[in-house]
Amino acid sequence: MSTLLYVVVFLVAAGLLFLLLRRPVSEYIRMRGTRVVACPENELPAAVTVDARHAAFTAAGGHEHLRLDACSRWPEKAGCGQECLKQIEAQPADCLVRTQVSRWYADKTCAICGKALGEIEWAAHKPALRAPDGRTLEWADVKPETMFQVMSTHAAVCWDCHVAETFRHQRPDLVLDNPFAKPPQP
């Protein structure tokens, strides 16, 4: 066979593979991540993850079906009817923790340096939080189901200030304060 024929066969096979995998892969990407929903039983926030693999496989067959992979109310309520999936089906991106946190930071400035935070670069330096007691923490330290409560009591902090404050807390013997600097904002 000639090289041209190999190229044509390869391109046709690649095109077919793309057509077969496009929907399941996009469904997997769309359904992964932790979400916060209102539990239908008590209307309180619950952190859930959708079984993204199952969603992808069922999407490949043309019959998308969602089911939960984990819930913050399990194992106590593991036998629930998973009615919260209706919220996810209605707005899959809006209930993602990442989406909610990004919206919260959009118009915020750092509580320490005053720098505008704007859009979050999740792959780079993530913003942090400043607790009422002054310590800083990362979002990884926050349970998703308490996210809205934390947003109402904590202030937004940029990554640079979080790193500096963490160092200040862990190694106060190595920190020298600039006597001419502006005091931190409350």
Backbone as a printed PyTorch tensor [residue, N CA C, xyz], in Angstrom:
tensor([[[  0.8360,  -1.1800,   0.0000],
         [  0.0000,   0.0000,   0.0000],
         [  0.8790,   1.2400,   0.0000]],

        [[  0.3560,   2.2500,  -0.5950],
         [  1.1300,   3.4850,  -0.6640],
         [  0.9530,   4.2870,   0.6310]],

        [[  1.8300,   5.2230,   0.8200],
         [  1.7930,   6.0860,   2.0000],
         [  0.5110,   6.9090,   2.0320]],

        [[  0.0660,   7.3470,   0.8840],
         [ -1.1520,   8.1400,   0.8070],
         [ -2.3530,   7.3450,   1.3110]],

        [[ -2.4170,   6.0660,   0.9580],
         [ -3.5200,   5.2320,   1.4110],
         [ -3.4870,   5.0760,   2.9310]],

        [[ -2.3070,   4.9000,   3.4980],
         [ -2.1790,   4.8220,   4.9560],
         [ -2.6600,   6.1040,   5.6280]],

        [[ -2.3230,   7.2220,   5.0450],
         [ -2.7390,   8.5100,   5.5960],
         [ -4.2580,   8.6350,   5.5400]],

        [[ -4.8580,   8.2580,   4.4380],
         [ -6.3130,   8.3430,   4.2940],
         [ -6.9990,   7.4150,   5.2940]],

        [[ -6.5120,   6.1960,   5.4290],
         [ -7.0990,   5.2460,   6.3810],
         [ -6.9620,   5.7980,   7.8120]],

        [[ -5.8070,   6.3400,   8.1270],
         [ -5.5880,   6.9100,   9.4550],
         [ -6.5500,   8.0700,   9.7280]],

        [[ -6.7020,   8.9670,   8.7560],
         [ -7.5850,  10.1150,   8.9330],
         [ -9.0440,   9.6880,   9.0960]],

        [[ -9.4730,   8.6960,   8.3390],
         [-10.8370,   8.1970,   8.4610],
         [-11.0400,   7.5660,   9.8370]],

        [[-10.0830,   6.7440,  10.2700],
         [-10.1730,   6.1140,  11.5940],
         [-10.1750,   7.1640,  12.7000]],

        [[ -9.3270,   8.1750,  12.5850],
         [ -9.2790,   9.2410,  13.5820],
         [-10.5950,  10.0080,  13.6120]],

        [[-11.1820,  10.2570,  12.4570],
         [-12.4620,  10.9550,  12.3890],
         [-13.5740,  10.1580,  13.0390]],

        [[-13.5980,   8.8520,  12.7830],
         [-14.6060,   7.9960,  13.4010],
         [-14.4190,   7.9370,  14.9160]],

        [[-13.1800,   7.8220,  15.3470],
         [-12.8930,   7.7950,  16.7800],
         [-13.3340,   9.1000,  17.4370]],

        [[-13.0700,  10.2120,  16.7660],
         [-13.5080,  11.5030,  17.2890],
         [-15.0210,  11.5510,  17.4200]],

        [[-15.7390,  11.1040,  16.4020],
         [-17.2030,  11.1180,  16.4420],
         [-17.7480,  10.2230,  17.5470]],

        [[-17.1000,   9.0870,  17.7800],
         [-17.5570,   8.1680,  18.8140],
         [-17.2770,   8.6780,  20.2250]],

        [[-16.1590,   9.3500,  20.4140],
         [-15.7400,   9.7530,  21.7580],
         [-16.0700,  11.1920,  22.1310]],

        [[-16.4720,  11.9940,  21.1590],
         [-16.7080,  13.4100,  21.4380],
         [-17.7520,  13.6190,  22.5360]],

        [[-18.8890,  13.0030,  22.4150],
         [-19.9590,  13.2110,  23.4030],
         [-19.5990,  12.6330,  24.7740]],

        [[-19.1060,  11.3970,  24.8780],
         [-18.7670,  10.8860,  26.2180],
         [-17.6540,  11.6870,  26.9030]],

        [[-16.6520,  12.1010,  26.1560],
         [-15.5590,  12.8650,  26.7630],
         [-16.0700,  14.2230,  27.2240]],

        [[-16.8740,  14.8820,  26.4170],
         [-17.3880,  16.1860,  26.8320],
         [-18.3280,  16.0400,  28.0270]],

        [[-19.0910,  14.9690,  28.0850],
         [-19.9850,  14.7350,  29.2240],
         [-19.1820,  14.4500,  30.4920]],

        [[-18.0980,  13.6970,  30.3570],
         [-17.2330,  13.4250,  31.5080],
         [-16.6580,  14.7310,  32.0580]],

        [[-16.1650,  15.5700,  31.1700],
         [-15.5810,  16.8500,  31.5860],
         [-16.6400,  17.7440,  32.2230]],

        [[-17.8250,  17.7530,  31.6660],
         [-18.9110,  18.6010,  32.1620],
         [-19.4090,  18.1650,  33.5340]],

        [[-19.3650,  16.8690,  33.8370],
         [-19.9400,  16.3530,  35.0760],
         [-18.9390,  16.1390,  36.2110]],

        [[-17.6660,  16.3480,  35.9670],
         [-16.7030,  16.1390,  37.0530],
         [-16.6400,  17.3780,  37.9400]],

        [[-16.1950,  17.1870,  39.1700],
         [-16.0550,  18.2910,  40.1140],
         [-17.0950,  18.2470,  41.2210]],

        [[-16.7430,  18.8610,  42.3240],
         [-17.6500,  18.9180,  43.4730],
         [-18.6720,  20.0270,  43.2660]],

        [[-19.8990,  19.7190,  43.6260],
         [-20.9890,  20.6720,  43.5160],
         [-21.6460,  20.8530,  44.8830]],

        [[-22.2480,  22.0010,  45.0800],
         [-23.0280,  22.2420,  46.2880],
         [-24.4750,  22.4310,  45.8650]],

        [[-25.3380,  21.6010,  46.4200],
         [-26.7630,  21.6410,  46.1100],
         [-27.5450,  21.7740,  47.4130]],

        [[-28.7930,  22.1510,  47.3010],
         [-29.6790,  22.1630,  48.4670],
         [-30.2670,  20.7680,  48.5890]],

        [[-29.9860,  20.1090,  49.6970],
         [-30.5250,  18.7620,  49.9060],
         [-32.0500,  18.8520,  49.9510]],

        [[-32.7580,  18.0990,  49.1150],
         [-34.2210,  18.1730,  49.0990],
         [-34.8670,  17.7770,  50.4270]],

        [[-34.1700,  16.9900,  51.2250],
         [-34.7470,  16.5380,  52.4920],
         [-34.8180,  17.6550,  53.5330]],

        [[-33.7260,  18.4490,  53.6490],
         [-33.7020,  19.4730,  54.6990],
         [-33.3640,  20.8740,  54.1840]],

        [[-33.1900,  21.0270,  52.8750],
         [-32.8880,  22.3090,  52.2230],
         [-31.5500,  22.9140,  52.6630]],

        [[-30.6900,  22.1390,  53.3130],
         [-29.3650,  22.6100,  53.7100],
         [-28.3500,  22.2730,  52.6230]],

        [[-27.2670,  23.0400,  52.5320],
         [-26.2430,  22.7370,  51.5180],
         [-25.6180,  21.3580,  51.7370]],

        [[-25.4240,  20.6620,  50.6420],
         [-24.7490,  19.3650,  50.6600],
         [-23.7400,  19.3520,  49.5170]],

        [[-22.5630,  18.8320,  49.7930],
         [-21.5290,  18.7060,  48.7630],
         [-21.6790,  17.3460,  48.0980]],

        [[-21.7800,  17.3450,  46.7700],
         [-21.9660,  16.1000,  46.0290],
         [-20.9990,  16.0410,  44.8530]],

        [[-20.6930,  14.8260,  44.4440],
         [-19.9870,  14.6220,  43.1800],
         [-20.8000,  13.6430,  42.3530]],

        [[-20.8880,  13.9440,  41.0860],
         [-21.6040,  13.0870,  40.1430],
         [-20.6400,  12.0040,  39.6640]],

        [[-21.1610,  10.8240,  39.4270],
         [-20.3540,   9.7480,  38.8450],
         [-20.1320,  10.1100,  37.3730]],

        [[-19.0350,  10.8020,  37.1030],
         [-18.7660,  11.3270,  35.7600],
         [-18.5320,  10.2110,  34.7500]],

        [[-17.9160,   9.1280,  35.1740],
         [-17.7010,   8.0050,  34.2400],
         [-19.0200,   7.4070,  33.7860]],

        [[-19.9230,   7.2060,  34.7500],
         [-21.2380,   6.6560,  34.4130],
         [-21.9750,   7.6010,  33.4630]],

        [[-21.9020,   8.9040,  33.7410],
         [-22.5510,   9.8860,  32.8640],
         [-21.9710,   9.8160,  31.4590]],

        [[-20.6480,   9.6530,  31.3540],
         [-20.0000,   9.5720,  30.0420],
         [-20.4190,   8.3080,  29.2930]],

        [[-20.4320,   7.1700,  29.9880],
         [-20.8060,   5.9210,  29.3280],
         [-22.2610,   5.9260,  28.8790]],

        [[-23.1420,   6.4770,  29.7150],
         [-24.5460,   6.5080,  29.3110],
         [-24.7730,   7.5310,  28.1980]],

        [[-23.9810,   8.6050,  28.1800],
         [-24.0840,   9.5820,  27.0920],
         [-23.6300,   8.9650,  25.7790]],

        [[-22.6410,   8.0770,  25.8450],
         [-22.1550,   7.4080,  24.6280],
         [-23.2610,   6.5590,  24.0120]],

        [[-24.1110,   5.9830,  24.8520],
         [-25.2230,   5.1680,  24.3640],
         [-26.4340,   5.9850,  23.9780]],

        [[-26.3590,   7.2990,  24.1680],
         [-27.4670,   8.1690,  23.7810],
         [-28.5070,   8.3790,  24.8550]],

        [[-28.3340,   7.7620,  26.0120],
         [-29.3020,   7.8920,  27.1020],
         [-28.5810,   8.3640,  28.3600]],

        [[-28.3250,   9.6610,  28.4190],
         [-27.5960,  10.2180,  29.5570],
         [-28.3380,   9.9400,  30.8580]],

        [[-27.6140,   9.4170,  31.8170],
         [-28.1800,   9.1260,  33.1280],
         [-27.1830,   9.5480,  34.1940]],

        [[-27.6370,  10.3720,  35.1290],
         [-26.7620,  10.8320,  36.1980],
         [-27.0450,  10.0620,  37.4790]],

        [[-25.9770,   9.8500,  38.2410],
         [-26.1070,   9.3070,  39.5920],
         [-24.9680,   9.8810,  40.4260]],

        [[-25.1890,   9.9480,  41.7220],
         [-24.1760,  10.5060,  42.6030],
         [-23.0780,   9.4890,  42.8690]],

        [[-21.8750,  10.0070,  42.9910],
         [-20.7290,   9.1960,  43.3760],
         [-20.4520,   9.3750,  44.8640]],

        [[-20.7170,  10.5900,  45.3910],
         [-20.4780,  10.8790,  46.8060],
         [-21.3780,  12.0400,  47.2300]],

        [[-21.6570,  12.0760,  48.5280],
         [-22.4600,  13.1490,  49.1110],
         [-21.9690,  13.3700,  50.5360]],

        [[-21.9460,  14.6270,  50.9640],
         [-21.4900,  14.9330,  52.3160],
         [-22.4500,  14.4050,  53.3820]],

        [[-23.6430,  14.0200,  52.9970],
         [-24.6090,  13.4800,  53.9640],
         [-24.5500,  11.9600,  54.0500]],

        [[-23.6950,  11.3390,  53.2390],
         [-23.5050,   9.8930,  53.3170],
         [-22.4730,   9.5870,  54.3840]],

        [[-22.4500,   8.4830,  55.0170],
         [-23.2430,   7.2750,  54.8040],
         [-24.6100,   7.3020,  55.4830]],

        [[-24.8770,   8.2960,  56.3570],
         [-26.1620,   8.3120,  57.0720],
         [-27.3530,   8.3070,  56.1220]],

        [[-27.2700,   9.0590,  55.0360],
         [-28.3960,   9.1820,  54.0980],
         [-28.0800,   8.5370,  52.7450]],

        [[-27.2740,   7.4970,  52.7630],
         [-26.8320,   6.8640,  51.5090],
         [-27.9800,   6.2750,  50.6890]],

        [[-29.0670,   5.9430,  51.2950],
         [-30.1790,   5.3410,  50.5710],
         [-31.1760,   6.3420,  50.0240]],

        [[-30.7950,   7.5950,  49.9440],
         [-31.7430,   8.6180,  49.4820],
         [-32.0830,   8.4220,  48.0040]],

        [[-33.0900,   9.1080,  47.5520],
         [-33.5300,   8.9870,  46.1680],
         [-32.7470,   9.8330,  45.1810]],

        [[-31.7710,  10.5720,  45.6550],
         [-30.9190,  11.4260,  44.8290],
         [-31.7260,  12.4410,  44.0180]],

        [[-32.7430,  13.0130,  44.6690],
         [-33.5630,  14.0300,  44.0080],
         [-32.7760,  15.3010,  43.6970]],

        [[-31.6450,  15.4950,  44.3870],
         [-30.8180,  16.6820,  44.1520],
         [-30.2340,  16.7010,  42.7430]],

        [[-30.2470,  15.5700,  42.0670],
         [-29.7220,  15.5130,  40.7010],
         [-30.5080,  16.4240,  39.7550]],

        [[-31.7560,  16.7190,  40.0850],
         [-32.5510,  17.6300,  39.2540],
         [-31.9150,  19.0150,  39.2110]],

        [[-31.3400,  19.4520,  40.3500],
         [-30.6520,  20.7480,  40.3910],
         [-29.4270,  20.7380,  39.4840]],

        [[-28.7210,  19.6260,  39.4880],
         [-27.5100,  19.5080,  38.6640],
         [-27.8860,  19.4320,  37.1910]],

        [[-28.9260,  18.6800,  36.8660],
         [-29.3670,  18.5910,  35.4760],
         [-29.8070,  19.9540,  34.9540]],

        [[-30.4430,  20.7450,  35.8050],
         [-30.9450,  22.0570,  35.3910],
         [-29.8070,  23.0440,  35.1600]],

        [[-28.8060,  23.0340,  36.0160],
         [-27.6910,  23.9860,  35.9150],
         [-26.3880,  23.3080,  36.3360]],

        [[-25.8260,  22.4670,  35.4890],
         [-24.6460,  21.6940,  35.8910],
         [-23.4290,  22.5420,  36.2450]],

        [[-23.2030,  23.6450,  35.5650],
         [-22.0190,  24.4630,  35.8420],
         [-22.2500,  25.4150,  37.0090]],

        [[-23.4770,  25.8800,  37.1960],
         [-23.7490,  26.8770,  38.2350],
         [-23.5760,  26.3440,  39.6520]],

        [[-23.7790,  25.0670,  39.8700],
         [-23.6520,  24.5410,  41.2270],
         [-22.2450,  24.0040,  41.5230]],

        [[-21.3370,  24.0940,  40.5650],
         [-19.9540,  23.6970,  40.8200],
         [-19.3240,  24.6130,  41.8530]],

        [[-18.5750,  24.0490,  42.7740],
         [-17.8870,  24.8440,  43.7900],
         [-16.9850,  25.8690,  43.1150]],

        [[-16.2590,  25.4450,  42.1130],
         [-15.3460,  26.3400,  41.4170],
         [-16.0720,  27.5500,  40.8260]],

        [[-17.2390,  27.3460,  40.2670],
         [-18.0270,  28.4400,  39.6960],
         [-18.4710,  29.4100,  40.7820]],

        [[-18.9920,  28.8780,  41.8770],
         [-19.4680,  29.7240,  42.9710],
         [-18.3320,  30.5430,  43.5790]],

        [[-17.1850,  29.9030,  43.7950],
         [-16.0350,  30.6070,  44.3670],
         [-15.5270,  31.6710,  43.4000]],

        [[-15.4670,  31.3570,  42.1240],
         [-15.0260,  32.3330,  41.1260],
         [-15.9320,  33.5520,  41.1090]],

        [[-17.2320,  33.3490,  41.1820],
         [-18.1770,  34.4740,  41.2130],
         [-17.9770,  35.3360,  42.4560]],

        [[-17.7060,  34.6790,  43.5820],
         [-17.5170,  35.4130,  44.8320],
         [-16.2910,  36.3150,  44.7580]],

        [[-15.2350,  35.8330,  44.1400],
         [-13.9960,  36.6070,  44.0360],
         [-14.0410,  37.6840,  42.9550]],

        [[-14.9510,  37.5990,  42.0190],
         [-14.9510,  38.4650,  40.8340],
         [-14.8400,  39.9510,  41.1580]],

        [[-15.5420,  40.4150,  42.1560],
         [-15.5220,  41.8480,  42.4750],
         [-14.8000,  42.1580,  43.7850]],

        [[-14.0150,  41.2110,  44.2730],
         [-13.3360,  41.3750,  45.5550],
         [-11.9220,  41.9290,  45.3780]],

        [[-11.4490,  42.5600,  46.4520],
         [-10.0530,  42.9790,  46.5420],
         [ -9.4350,  42.2730,  47.7430]],

        [[ -8.1390,  42.1130,  47.7250],
         [ -7.4320,  41.4410,  48.8110],
         [ -7.6180,  42.2400,  50.1000]],

        [[ -7.9900,  41.5630,  51.1640],
         [ -8.2210,  42.2150,  52.4520],
         [ -6.9260,  42.7060,  53.0840]],

        [[ -5.7910,  42.2770,  52.5690],
         [ -4.5080,  42.6770,  53.1540],
         [ -3.8270,  43.7590,  52.3220]],

        [[ -3.6490,  43.5090,  51.0240],
         [ -2.9140,  44.4740,  50.1880],
         [ -3.8190,  45.3740,  49.3520]],

        [[ -5.0970,  45.0120,  49.1970],
         [ -6.0300,  45.8280,  48.4340],
         [ -6.0270,  45.5760,  46.9370]],

        [[ -5.2470,  44.6190,  46.4600],
         [ -5.1880,  44.3110,  45.0280],
         [ -6.5020,  43.6720,  44.5670]],

        [[ -6.9820,  44.1070,  43.3930],
         [ -8.1950,  43.5140,  42.8210],
         [ -7.9140,  42.0700,  42.4450]],

        [[ -8.8370,  41.1740,  42.7940],
         [ -8.6210,  39.7470,  42.5360],
         [ -9.1290,  39.3200,  41.1650]],

        [[-10.2800,  39.8000,  40.7490],
         [-10.8080,  39.5090,  39.4190],
         [-10.9800,  38.0330,  39.1400]],

        [[-10.6890,  37.6540,  37.8940],
         [-10.8600,  36.2680,  37.4640],
         [ -9.7740,  35.3850,  38.0700]],

        [[-10.1630,  34.2120,  38.5240],
         [ -9.2350,  33.3000,  39.1790],
         [ -8.5530,  32.4040,  38.1550]],

        [[ -7.2480,  32.2820,  38.2780],
         [ -6.4800,  31.3210,  37.4870],
         [ -6.3170,  30.0650,  38.3360]],

        [[ -7.2030,  29.1020,  38.1530],
         [ -7.2260,  27.9170,  39.0080],
         [ -5.9860,  27.0590,  38.8670]],

        [[ -5.3170,  27.1130,  37.7330],
         [ -4.1170,  26.2990,  37.5480],
         [ -2.8790,  26.9720,  38.1350]],

        [[ -2.9730,  28.2510,  38.4360],
         [ -1.8140,  28.9890,  38.9510],
         [ -1.9980,  29.2430,  40.4480]],

        [[ -1.8080,  30.4680,  40.8500],
         [ -1.9250,  30.8430,  42.2590],
         [ -3.3740,  31.1310,  42.6110]],

        [[ -3.9400,  30.2640,  43.4140],
         [ -5.3370,  30.4040,  43.7990],
         [ -5.4600,  31.3960,  44.9510]],

        [[ -6.5290,  32.1780,  44.9720],
         [ -6.7320,  33.0820,  46.1070],
         [ -7.0870,  32.2960,  47.3640]],

        [[ -6.9850,  32.9650,  48.4850],
         [ -7.2420,  32.3270,  49.7650],
         [ -8.2740,  33.1440,  50.5380]],

        [[ -8.4070,  32.8320,  51.8060],
         [ -9.3850,  33.4700,  52.6730],
         [ -8.7120,  33.9660,  53.9430]],

        [[ -9.2770,  34.9990,  54.5130],
         [ -8.8020,  35.4940,  55.8020],
         [ -9.9450,  35.3160,  56.7920]],

        [[ -9.6910,  34.5100,  57.8140],
         [-10.6950,  34.2420,  58.8500],
         [-10.8560,  35.4590,  59.7480]],

        [[-11.9470,  35.5310,  60.4740],
         [-12.1490,  36.6550,  61.3920],
         [-11.0220,  36.8100,  62.4220]],

        [[-10.3400,  35.7100,  62.7590],
         [ -9.2300,  35.7950,  63.7110],
         [ -7.9200,  36.2490,  63.0650]],

        [[ -7.9310,  36.5030,  61.7500],
         [ -6.7580,  37.0220,  61.0530],
         [ -5.9230,  35.9870,  60.3300]],

        [[ -6.0890,  34.7160,  60.6270],
         [ -5.2890,  33.7030,  59.9300],
         [ -5.8380,  33.5030,  58.5200]],

        [[ -4.9690,  33.0540,  57.6300],
         [ -5.3920,  32.8080,  56.2500],
         [ -5.4670,  31.3080,  56.0120]],

        [[ -6.3040,  30.9210,  55.0630],
         [ -6.4470,  29.5210,  54.7080],
         [ -6.8010,  29.3960,  53.2420]],

        [[ -6.5710,  28.2160,  52.7170],
         [ -6.8820,  27.9320,  51.3180],
         [ -8.2670,  27.3010,  51.2220]],

        [[ -8.8330,  27.3480,  50.0240],
         [-10.1520,  26.7450,  49.8090],
         [-10.1170,  25.2410,  50.0130]],

        [[ -8.9610,  24.6270,  49.8410],
         [ -8.8530,  23.1860,  50.0630],
         [ -9.1240,  22.8430,  51.5290]],

        [[ -8.9770,  23.8210,  52.4210],
         [ -9.2140,  23.6090,  53.8500],
         [-10.6750,  23.8230,  54.2460]],

        [[-11.5140,  24.1780,  53.2880],
         [-12.9240,  24.4710,  53.5500],
         [-13.7770,  23.3280,  53.0240]],

        [[-14.6690,  22.8310,  53.8570],
         [-15.6160,  21.8160,  53.3920],
         [-16.5920,  22.4920,  52.4300]],

        [[-16.8160,  21.9180,  51.2530],
         [-17.6980,  22.5740,  50.2730],
         [-19.0900,  22.8940,  50.8030]],

        [[-19.6430,  22.0300,  51.6370],
         [-20.9920,  22.2860,  52.1320],
         [-21.0590,  23.4860,  53.0800]],

        [[-19.9100,  23.9690,  53.5850],
         [-19.8730,  25.1600,  54.4390],
         [-19.4310,  26.3980,  53.6650]],

        [[-19.2820,  26.2610,  52.3540],
         [-18.7520,  27.3210,  51.5020],
         [-19.5050,  28.6470,  51.6610]],

        [[-20.8320,  28.6350,  51.6410],
         [-21.6020,  29.8760,  51.7080],
         [-21.4710,  30.5350,  53.0850]],

        [[-21.4150,  29.7400,  54.1160],
         [-21.2080,  30.2720,  55.4630],
         [-19.8270,  30.9190,  55.5550]],

        [[-18.8180,  30.2690,  55.0150],
         [-17.4590,  30.8070,  55.0330],
         [-17.3960,  32.1080,  54.2350]],

        [[-18.0640,  32.1640,  53.1070],
         [-18.0700,  33.3880,  52.3000],
         [-18.6640,  34.5730,  53.0490]],

        [[-19.5820,  34.3040,  53.9630],
         [-20.2080,  35.4040,  54.7020],
         [-19.3800,  35.8660,  55.8940]],

        [[-18.4250,  35.0750,  56.3420],
         [-17.6460,  35.4380,  57.5270],
         [-16.1750,  35.7070,  57.2460]],

        [[-15.6600,  35.2900,  56.0930],
         [-14.2470,  35.4380,  55.7740],
         [-14.0470,  36.4840,  54.6720]],

        [[-12.8370,  37.0060,  54.5960],
         [-12.5000,  37.9940,  53.5740],
         [-11.6200,  37.3560,  52.5090]],

        [[-11.6520,  37.9150,  51.3140],
         [-10.8390,  37.4280,  50.2000],
         [ -9.3960,  37.9010,  50.3680]],

        [[ -8.4480,  37.0170,  50.0370],
         [ -7.0190,  37.3200,  50.1450],
         [ -6.3260,  36.7960,  48.8980]],

        [[ -5.3760,  37.5710,  48.3620],
         [ -4.6150,  37.1200,  47.1930],
         [ -3.5910,  36.0670,  47.6170]],

        [[ -3.1020,  35.3270,  46.6460],
         [ -2.1450,  34.2580,  46.9000],
         [ -0.8670,  34.7820,  47.5550]],

        [[ -0.3610,  35.9010,  47.0710],
         [  0.8850,  36.4380,  47.6110],
         [  0.7530,  36.7650,  49.0950]],

        [[ -0.3230,  37.4010,  49.4680],
         [ -0.5370,  37.7430,  50.8810],
         [ -0.7570,  36.4870,  51.7180]],

        [[ -1.4320,  35.4970,  51.1590],
         [ -1.6360,  34.2310,  51.8760],
         [ -0.2910,  33.5660,  52.1670]],

        [[  0.5890,  33.5330,  51.1780],
         [  1.9050,  32.9240,  51.3790],
         [  2.6830,  33.7010,  52.4410]],

        [[  2.6570,  35.0320,  52.3460],
         [  3.3730,  35.8630,  53.3160],
         [  2.8120,  35.6730,  54.7270]],

        [[  1.4920,  35.6550,  54.8640],
         [  0.8830,  35.4890,  56.1790],
         [  1.1240,  34.0960,  56.7540]],

        [[  1.1320,  33.0860,  55.8860],
         [  1.4320,  31.7300,  56.3520],
         [  2.8560,  31.6670,  56.8830]],

        [[  3.7960,  32.2640,  56.1540],
         [  5.1830,  32.3060,  56.5980],
         [  5.2970,  33.0910,  57.9170]],

        [[  4.5980,  34.2040,  57.9850],
         [  4.6070,  35.0300,  59.2070],
         [  4.1120,  34.2230,  60.4020]],

        [[  3.0850,  33.4080,  60.1900],
         [  2.5100,  32.6020,  61.2660],
         [  3.4370,  31.4470,  61.6500]],

        [[  4.0260,  30.7860,  60.6450],
         [  4.8550,  29.6110,  60.9120],
         [  6.2600,  29.9610,  61.3980]],

        [[  6.8030,  31.0810,  60.9400],
         [  8.1800,  31.4580,  61.3060],
         [  8.2620,  32.9170,  61.7360]],

        [[  7.5870,  33.3060,  62.8110],
         [  7.6160,  34.7130,  63.2230],
         [  9.0180,  35.2130,  63.5790]],

        [[  9.9060,  34.3030,  63.9420],
         [ 11.2780,  34.6910,  64.2870],
         [ 12.0720,  35.1810,  63.0840]],

        [[ 11.6080,  34.8920,  61.8750],
         [ 12.3150,  35.3000,  60.6620],
         [ 11.6750,  36.4990,  59.9690]],

        [[ 10.6190,  37.0530,  60.5480],
         [  9.8870,  38.1350,  59.9030],
         [ 10.2690,  39.4840,  60.5160]],

        [[ 10.5890,  40.4220,  59.6520],
         [ 10.8370,  41.8040,  60.0620],
         [  9.7860,  42.6740,  59.3990]],

        [[  9.0430,  43.4290,  60.1790],
         [  8.0060,  44.2900,  59.6320],
         [  8.5860,  45.6280,  59.2250]],

        [[  8.0750,  46.1590,  58.1130],
         [  8.4750,  47.4730,  57.6350],
         [  7.7340,  48.5100,  58.4670]],

        [[  8.4410,  49.3390,  59.2380],
         [  7.7390,  50.3060,  60.0850],
         [  7.0270,  51.4070,  59.2920]],

        [[  7.3360,  51.5560,  57.9960],
         [  6.7430,  52.6010,  57.1770],
         [  5.5800,  52.0920,  56.3110]],

        [[  5.3200,  50.8010,  56.3840],
         [  4.2410,  50.2120,  55.5760],
         [  2.8890,  50.5800,  56.1600]],

        [[  1.8790,  50.5920,  55.2850],
         [  0.5070,  50.8250,  55.7460],
         [  0.0710,  49.6440,  56.5790]],

        [[ -0.6900,  49.8600,  57.6390],
         [ -1.1850,  48.7270,  58.4260],
         [ -2.1760,  47.9080,  57.5960]],

        [[ -2.2570,  46.5840,  57.8350],
         [ -3.2270,  45.7530,  57.0910],
         [ -4.6460,  46.2270,  57.3180]],

        [[ -5.4480,  46.0980,  56.2740],
         [ -6.8560,  46.4730,  56.3700],
         [ -7.6270,  45.3830,  57.0960]],

        [[ -8.5920,  45.7380,  57.9450],
         [ -9.3560,  44.7160,  58.6750],
         [-10.2470,  43.9240,  57.7670]]])
